[in-house]
PDB file of C-alpha atoms in Angstrom:
ATOM      1  CA  PHE A   1      60.585  42.654-215.795  1.00 66.00           C
ATOM      2  CA  ASN A   2      64.449  42.531-215.478  1.00 75.00           C
ATOM      3  CA  LEU A   3      65.487  44.609-212.883  1.00 73.00           C
ATOM      4  CA  SER A   4      68.963  43.478-213.131  1.00 78.00           C
ATOM      5  CA  LEU A   5      69.417  45.726-216.610  1.00 77.00           C
ATOM      6  CA  LEU A   6      68.812  49.018-213.961  1.00 74.00           C
ATOM      7  CA  PRO A   7      70.986  50.743-211.837  1.00 76.00           C
ATOM      8  CA  ASP A   8      70.309  50.135-208.168  1.00 79.00           C
ATOM      9  CA  ILE A   9      67.902  53.035-207.104  1.00 75.00           C
ATOM     10  CA  ASP A  10      66.072  52.258-210.561  1.00 75.00           C
ATOM     11  CA  ALA A  11      65.568  49.331-209.693  1.00 78.00           C
ATOM     12  CA  LYS A  12      64.492  49.905-206.656  1.00 83.00           C
ATOM     13  CA  TYR A  13      62.017  52.555-207.239  1.00 77.00           C
ATOM     14  CA  VAL A  14      60.879  50.521-210.060  1.00 79.00           C
ATOM     15  CA  LYS A  15      60.411  47.346-207.675  1.00 84.00           C
ATOM     16  CA  MET A  16      58.767  49.903-205.060  1.00 82.00           C
ATOM     17  CA  PHE A  17      56.152  51.004-208.300  1.00 77.00           C
ATOM     18  CA  PHE A  18      54.938  46.983-208.993  1.00 82.00           C
ATOM     19  CA  GLU A  19      55.010  46.527-205.031  1.00 84.00           C
ATOM     20  CA  PHE A  20      52.667  49.607-204.764  1.00 77.00           C
ATOM     21  CA  ASN A  21      51.228  48.721-207.359  1.00 74.00           C
ATOM     22  CA  GLU A  22      49.645  45.897-206.137  1.00 80.00           C
ATOM     23  CA  ARG A  23      48.477  46.771-202.847  1.00 79.00           C
ATOM     24  CA  ARG A  24      46.308  49.302-205.152  1.00 71.00           C
ATOM     25  CA  LEU A  25      48.139  52.690-203.551  1.00 68.00           C
ATOM     26  CA  PHE A  26      48.598  54.647-206.086  1.00 62.00           C
ATOM     27  CA  ALA A  27      45.116  55.293-206.815  1.00 58.00           C
ATOM     28  CA  THR A  28      42.126  55.006-205.053  1.00 55.00           C
ATOM     29  CA  PRO A  29      38.010  55.161-206.168  1.00 53.00           C
ATOM     30  CA  ASN A  30      36.738  58.496-205.075  1.00 53.00           C
ATOM     31  CA  ALA A  31      39.788  59.136-202.313  1.00 54.00           C
ATOM     32  CA  TRP A  32      38.748  63.222-202.376  1.00 59.00           C
ATOM     33  CA  THR A  33      36.637  63.205-199.593  1.00 65.00           C
ATOM     34  CA  PHE A  34      34.165  65.264-198.122  1.00 73.00           C
ATOM     35  CA  ARG A  35      36.684  67.064-196.447  1.00 75.00           C
ATOM     36  CA  ASP A  36      38.622  67.824-199.219  1.00 76.00           C
ATOM     37  CA  PHE A  37      35.834  69.752-200.916  1.00 76.00           C
ATOM     38  CA  ILE A  38      35.390  71.712-197.860  1.00 83.00           C
ATOM     39  CA  GLU A  39      38.883  72.997-197.711  1.00 82.00           C
ATOM     40  CA  VAL A  40      39.090  73.802-201.621  1.00 81.00           C
ATOM     41  CA  TYR A  41      35.470  75.336-202.033  1.00 83.00           C
ATOM     42  CA  ILE A  42      33.964  76.589-199.053  1.00 90.00           C
ATOM     43  CA  PRO A  43      36.857  78.889-198.404  1.00 90.00           C
ATOM     44  CA  LEU A  44      36.654  80.107-202.410  1.00 88.00           C
ATOM     45  CA  LEU A  45      32.970  80.736-202.304  1.00 89.00           C
ATOM     46  CA  VAL A  46      33.275  82.763-198.572  1.00 92.00           C
ATOM     47  CA  GLY A  47      36.477  85.066-199.976  1.00 91.00           C
ATOM     48  CA  PHE A  48      34.537  85.977-203.854  1.00 89.00           C
ATOM     49  CA  ALA A  49      31.205  87.519-201.666  1.00 92.00           C
ATOM     50  CA  PHE A  50      33.378  89.032-199.243  1.00 92.00           C
ATOM     51  CA  ILE A  51      35.294  90.576-202.665  1.00 89.00           C
ATOM     52  CA  ILE A  52      31.819  91.055-204.757  1.00 91.00           C
ATOM     53  CA  PHE A  53      29.301  91.536-201.819  1.00 89.00           C
ATOM     54  CA  ASP A  54      32.321  94.320-200.159  1.00 82.00           C
ATOM     55  CA  ILE A  55      31.076  93.396-196.885  1.00 78.00           C
ATOM     56  CA  GLU A  56      32.617  96.221-194.211  1.00 79.00           C
ATOM     57  CA  TYR A  57      36.155  95.012-193.466  1.00 84.00           C
ATOM     58  CA  CYS A  58      36.142  91.944-195.112  1.00 89.00           C
ATOM     59  CA  PHE A  59      38.181  92.324-198.527  1.00 90.00           C
ATOM     60  CA  TRP A  60      41.514  91.350-197.906  1.00 91.00           C
ATOM     61  CA  LEU A  61      40.366  88.488-195.777  1.00 92.00           C
ATOM     62  CA  GLY A  62      38.321  87.671-198.865  1.00 92.00           C
ATOM     63  CA  ILE A  63      41.554  88.010-200.847  1.00 91.00           C
ATOM     64  CA  ALA A  64      43.497  85.502-198.314  1.00 93.00           C
ATOM     65  CA  LEU A  65      41.456  83.081-198.280  1.00 92.00           C
ATOM     66  CA  MET A  66      40.768  83.006-202.310  1.00 89.00           C
ATOM     67  CA  GLY A  67      44.604  82.885-202.682  1.00 90.00           C
ATOM     68  CA  LEU A  68      44.641  79.606-200.106  1.00 90.00           C
ATOM     69  CA  SER A  69      41.580  78.316-201.684  1.00 88.00           C
ATOM     70  CA  GLY A  70      43.746  78.396-205.236  1.00 84.00           C
ATOM     71  CA  ALA A  71      46.369  76.509-203.636  1.00 87.00           C
ATOM     72  CA  ARG A  72      44.866  73.953-201.805  1.00 86.00           C
ATOM     73  CA  GLN A  73      43.034  73.467-205.429  1.00 83.00           C
ATOM     74  CA  GLY A  74      46.480  72.812-207.316  1.00 82.00           C
ATOM     75  CA  ILE A  75      47.176  70.685-205.380  1.00 83.00           C
ATOM     76  CA  PHE A  76      44.114  68.883-205.561  1.00 81.00           C
ATOM     77  CA  TYR A  77      44.857  69.045-208.912  1.00 82.00           C
ATOM     78  CA  HIS A  78      48.618  68.017-208.606  1.00 82.00           C
ATOM     79  CA  ASP A  79      47.222  64.878-206.934  1.00 80.00           C
ATOM     80  CA  ILE A  80      44.506  63.901-209.839  1.00 79.00           C
ATOM     81  CA  MET A  81      47.326  64.725-212.979  1.00 78.00           C
ATOM     82  CA  HIS A  82      49.203  61.477-210.739  1.00 74.00           C
ATOM     83  CA  ARG A  83      46.495  59.085-210.827  1.00 71.00           C
ATOM     84  CA  SER A  84      46.281  59.441-207.249  1.00 73.00           C
ATOM     85  CA  VAL A  85      42.762  60.603-206.815  1.00 73.00           C
ATOM     86  CA  PHE A  86      40.680  58.816-209.393  1.00 73.00           C
ATOM     87  CA  ALA A  87      41.161  55.134-209.575  1.00 69.00           C
ATOM     88  CA  CYS A  88      39.449  55.934-213.341  1.00 77.00           C
ATOM     89  CA  ALA A  89      41.498  58.522-215.386  1.00 79.00           C
ATOM     90  CA  LEU A  90      39.032  59.273-217.793  1.00 86.00           C
ATOM     91  CA  LYS A  91      37.045  60.856-214.935  1.00 84.00           C
ATOM     92  CA  ALA A  92      40.132  62.986-213.649  1.00 83.00           C
ATOM     93  CA  ARG A  93      40.303  64.635-216.738  1.00 88.00           C
ATOM     94  CA  ASN A  94      36.723  65.486-216.912  1.00 90.00           C
ATOM     95  CA  ILE A  95      37.319  66.936-213.285  1.00 86.00           C
ATOM     96  CA  VAL A  96      39.689  68.785-213.777  1.00 86.00           C
ATOM     97  CA  LYS A  97      38.775  70.043-216.802  1.00 91.00           C
ATOM     98  CA  TYR A  98      35.226  71.270-215.901  1.00 91.00           C
ATOM     99  CA  THR A  99      36.163  72.471-212.310  1.00 84.00           C
ATOM    100  CA  SER A 100      39.041  74.706-214.199  1.00 85.00           C
ATOM    101  CA  LEU A 101      36.654  75.901-216.706  1.00 90.00           C
ATOM    102  CA  LEU A 102      34.878  77.059-213.966  1.00 85.00           C
ATOM    103  CA  ILE A 103      36.918  78.779-211.642  1.00 80.00           C
ATOM    104  CA  TRP A 104      40.299  79.651-213.981  1.00 80.00           C
ATOM    105  CA  GLY A 105      38.627  79.779-217.342  1.00 88.00           C
ATOM    106  CA  PHE A 106      40.825  77.075-218.973  1.00 89.00           C
ATOM    107  CA  ASP A 107      40.954  73.399-218.938  1.00 90.00           C
ATOM    108  CA  PHE A 108      44.569  72.994-216.628  1.00 86.00           C
ATOM    109  CA  ASN A 109      45.094  69.392-218.464  1.00 86.00           C
ATOM    110  CA  SER A 110      47.316  71.318-220.570  1.00 84.00           C
ATOM    111  CA  VAL A 111      49.458  71.785-217.921  1.00 81.00           C
ATOM    112  CA  GLY A 112      49.162  68.822-215.922  1.00 80.00           C
ATOM    113  CA  ASP A 113      49.849  67.293-219.467  1.00 80.00           C
ATOM    114  CA  VAL A 114      53.376  69.019-219.856  1.00 76.00           C
ATOM    115  CA  HIS A 115      54.384  68.255-215.666  1.00 75.00           C
ATOM    116  CA  ASP A 116      53.808  64.143-216.950  1.00 75.00           C
ATOM    117  CA  ILE A 117      55.624  64.648-219.554  1.00 74.00           C
ATOM    118  CA  HIS A 118      58.360  66.350-216.871  1.00 72.00           C
ATOM    119  CA  HIS A 119      58.186  63.677-215.173  1.00 72.00           C
ATOM    120  CA  GLY A 120      58.705  60.725-217.802  1.00 73.00           C
ATOM    121  CA  PHE A 121      61.843  62.536-218.840  1.00 72.00           C
ATOM    122  CA  VAL A 122      63.468  63.800-216.047  1.00 69.00           C
ATOM    123  CA  ASN A 123      66.414  66.088-216.316  1.00 68.00           C
ATOM    124  CA  ILE A 124      66.792  65.217-220.003  1.00 69.00           C
ATOM    125  CA  ILE A 125      67.752  67.910-222.206  1.00 67.00           C
ATOM    126  CA  GLY A 126      65.683  67.741-225.317  1.00 69.00           C
ATOM    127  CA  LEU A 127      62.743  66.389-223.321  1.00 68.00           C
ATOM    128  CA  ASP A 128      62.557  67.397-220.135  1.00 67.00           C
ATOM    129  CA  THR A 129      59.412  70.130-220.384  1.00 63.00           C
ATOM    130  CA  ALA A 130      60.818  71.665-217.126  1.00 65.00           C
ATOM    131  CA  ILE A 131      64.641  72.295-218.145  1.00 69.00           C
ATOM    132  CA  ASP A 132      64.012  72.878-221.634  1.00 59.00           C
ATOM    133  CA  MET A 133      62.529  76.484-222.012  1.00 56.00           C
TER     134      MET A 133
END
């Protein structure tokens, strides 16, 4: 890859990409740890139980726990969709698909695909999906 064809700032990022790729820093097999699992799904289940079973004085705590869990799951999905959690893209897409269908009721990969396109064409009018509304 000829870095001299790029502007300096882009050349630095491309060089950084190849260095990170060589050192295998982008994706590690099963980097989503047991702690991450607890941070996402335990508050979700506890919050859901507080709401559904109408546990006294815990309704709003249940709402808060589910909100925090949803935010944490969003971070998880974001990292997966940028291929920084699982080394296998198919495994990553399947994890997102089945967990999002179970919890949110739709396949979150559709949102991730739009997000990936945005990163491929940042601030290019006509191509950047984040600015072309």
